[in-house]
């Protein structure tokens, strides 16, 4: 699946890009993971981890804020899914391909922002970014509390899929 996103820069929007490819690749890689010991089926539905408040479903934001929020989500997903504690029953090549695609899209998004992106980032939806940080912190806490078991990772796999769906919905408004 060596295709990449098409990135177009316009004066009004820091970066417009197509997320269908990443969403499709992520779903394929996440579906290829074996269901592990708890038998959590991959239904494509959004499942919330016990004790974790989900990231807002309505992520309607102006394009510059949407791009920064998508980047923030992708960086957290990469950090979580690149953990050395992922279960052995996950297919290594599918996970590796997914991480490569995530890194590729993160890199492209970062290039869409000016050199002073950190300053622009502070203008973004601070409460939403704090909620995202808290949500991914909760995911890490969930994994730790369940000693990084294959079953816990299967729940995280479902949450990752839900995040890709949110990124897809978020970025639809940027086209």
Coordinates of C-alpha atoms in Angstrom, one line a residue:
X1 CA 0.0 0.0 0.0
X2 CA 2.8 2.4 -0.8
X3 CA 0.6 5.3 -1.8
X4 CA 0.8 8.5 0.1
X5 CA -1.5 11.4 1.0
X6 CA -1.9 14.3 -1.4
X7 CA -1.0 17.5 0.4
X8 CA -2.1 20.8 -0.9
X9 CA -1.2 24.1 0.8
X10 CA -3.6 27.0 0.4
X11 CA -3.4 30.5 1.9
X12 CA -6.4 29.9 4.2
X13 CA -5.6 26.4 5.3
X14 CA -2.2 25.3 6.6
X15 CA -2.6 21.8 5.2
X16 CA -5.3 19.8 3.5
X17 CA -4.9 16.1 3.1
X18 CA -6.7 12.9 2.4
X19 CA -7.2 10.6 5.4
X20 CA -9.1 7.7 3.7
X21 CA -5.8 6.0 2.8
X22 CA -4.5 6.0 6.4
X23 CA -7.9 5.1 7.8
X24 CA -8.1 2.1 5.4
X25 CA -4.4 1.0 6.1
X26 CA -4.9 1.4 9.8
X27 CA -8.1 -0.7 9.8
X28 CA -6.4 -3.4 7.8
X29 CA -3.4 -3.6 10.1
X30 CA -5.5 -3.5 13.2
X31 CA -7.9 -6.2 11.8
X32 CA -4.9 -8.4 11.1
X33 CA -4.0 -8.6 14.7
X34 CA -5.1 -11.9 16.2
X35 CA -7.9 -11.5 18.8
X36 CA -5.7 -12.8 21.6
X37 CA -6.7 -14.4 24.8
X38 CA -9.9 -12.4 25.5
X39 CA -11.5 -13.0 22.1
X40 CA -12.5 -9.3 21.6
X41 CA -13.8 -9.3 18.1
X42 CA -13.0 -6.4 15.8
X43 CA -16.4 -5.1 14.8
X44 CA -15.4 -1.6 13.8
X45 CA -17.6 -0.2 16.6
X46 CA -16.2 2.3 19.1
X47 CA -15.5 0.6 22.4
X48 CA -14.4 2.6 25.3
X49 CA -11.9 1.4 27.8
X50 CA -13.4 1.0 31.3
X51 CA -12.7 4.2 33.3
X52 CA -11.6 6.2 30.3
X53 CA -13.7 9.1 29.1
X54 CA -13.6 9.0 25.2
X55 CA -12.2 11.9 23.2
X56 CA -15.1 14.1 22.0
X57 CA -16.9 12.6 19.0
X58 CA -17.7 16.0 17.5
X59 CA -14.3 17.3 16.4
X60 CA -15.6 20.0 14.2
X61 CA -12.8 22.6 14.1
X62 CA -11.5 25.2 11.7
X63 CA -9.0 23.7 9.3
X64 CA -5.8 24.9 11.0
X65 CA -6.9 23.6 14.4
X66 CA -8.2 20.4 12.9
X67 CA -4.7 19.8 11.3
X68 CA -3.0 20.4 14.7
X69 CA -5.5 18.1 16.5
X70 CA -5.0 15.4 13.9
X71 CA -1.3 15.6 14.3
X72 CA -1.6 15.4 18.1
X73 CA -3.8 12.3 17.8
X74 CA -1.4 10.6 15.3
X75 CA 1.6 11.3 17.5
X76 CA -0.2 9.7 20.5
X77 CA -1.2 6.7 18.4
X78 CA 2.3 6.3 17.2
X79 CA 3.7 6.5 20.7
X80 CA 1.2 4.0 22.0
X81 CA 1.4 1.5 19.2
X82 CA 5.2 1.6 19.0
X83 CA 5.5 0.3 22.6
X84 CA 7.8 -2.6 23.0
X85 CA 5.1 -4.2 25.2
X86 CA 2.7 -4.9 22.4
X87 CA 1.6 -8.6 22.5
X88 CA 3.5 -11.2 20.5
X89 CA 0.2 -12.4 18.8
X90 CA 0.0 -9.2 16.8
X91 CA 1.5 -9.6 13.4
X92 CA 4.8 -7.9 13.4
X93 CA 4.7 -6.9 9.7
X94 CA 1.2 -5.4 9.9
X95 CA 2.2 -3.4 13.0
X96 CA 5.5 -2.3 11.4
X97 CA 3.7 -1.2 8.2
X98 CA 1.1 0.7 10.3
X99 CA 3.9 2.4 12.3
X100 CA 5.7 3.4 9.1
X101 CA 2.5 4.8 7.7
X102 CA 1.8 6.8 10.9
X103 CA 5.4 8.2 10.9
X104 CA 5.0 9.1 7.2
X105 CA 1.8 11.0 7.8
X106 CA 3.1 12.7 10.9
X107 CA 6.1 13.9 9.0
X108 CA 3.9 15.2 6.2
X109 CA 1.6 17.0 8.6
X110 CA 4.6 18.5 10.4
X111 CA 5.9 19.9 7.1
X112 CA 2.5 21.6 6.5
X113 CA 3.1 24.0 9.4
X114 CA 5.3 27.0 9.5
X115 CA 8.5 27.0 11.5
X116 CA 6.8 28.7 14.4
X117 CA 4.2 25.9 14.6
X118 CA 4.7 25.6 18.4
X119 CA 3.4 29.2 18.7
X120 CA 0.4 28.3 16.4
X121 CA -0.2 25.1 18.3
X122 CA -0.8 27.1 21.5
X123 CA -3.6 28.9 19.7
X124 CA -5.3 25.6 19.0
X125 CA -8.1 24.1 21.1
X126 CA -6.2 23.8 24.4
X127 CA -9.0 22.0 26.2
X128 CA -9.3 19.4 23.5
X129 CA -5.6 18.8 23.4
X130 CA -5.6 18.4 27.2
X131 CA -8.5 15.9 26.9
X132 CA -6.5 14.0 24.3
X133 CA -3.5 13.9 26.6
X134 CA -5.6 12.7 29.5
X135 CA -7.3 10.1 27.3
X136 CA -4.0 8.6 26.1
X137 CA -2.7 8.8 29.7
X138 CA -5.7 6.7 30.7
X139 CA -4.9 4.2 28.0
X140 CA -1.4 3.9 29.4
X141 CA -2.8 3.5 32.9
X142 CA -5.2 0.8 31.7
X143 CA -2.4 -1.1 30.1
X144 CA -0.2 -0.9 33.2
X145 CA -3.1 -2.0 35.5
X146 CA -3.7 -5.0 33.3
X147 CA 0.1 -5.8 33.1
X148 CA 0.1 -5.2 29.4
X149 CA -1.9 -8.4 28.8
X150 CA -2.9 -9.4 25.3
X151 CA -6.5 -8.8 26.3
X152 CA -5.8 -5.2 27.4
X153 CA -3.9 -4.7 24.1
X154 CA -6.9 -5.9 22.2
X155 CA -9.0 -3.3 23.9
X156 CA -6.4 -0.7 23.0
X157 CA -6.5 -1.9 19.4
X158 CA -10.2 -1.1 19.3
X159 CA -9.5 2.3 20.8
X160 CA -6.9 2.9 18.1
X161 CA -9.4 2.1 15.4
X162 CA -11.8 4.5 17.0
X163 CA -9.1 7.2 17.0
X164 CA -8.5 6.6 13.3
X165 CA -12.3 7.1 12.7
X166 CA -12.2 10.4 14.7
X167 CA -9.2 11.6 12.7
X168 CA -11.0 10.7 9.5
X169 CA -14.1 12.7 10.6
X170 CA -12.0 15.5 11.8
X171 CA -10.1 16.0 8.6
X172 CA -13.1 15.6 6.3
X173 CA -13.8 19.3 7.0
X174 CA -10.4 20.3 5.8
X175 CA -10.8 19.2 2.2

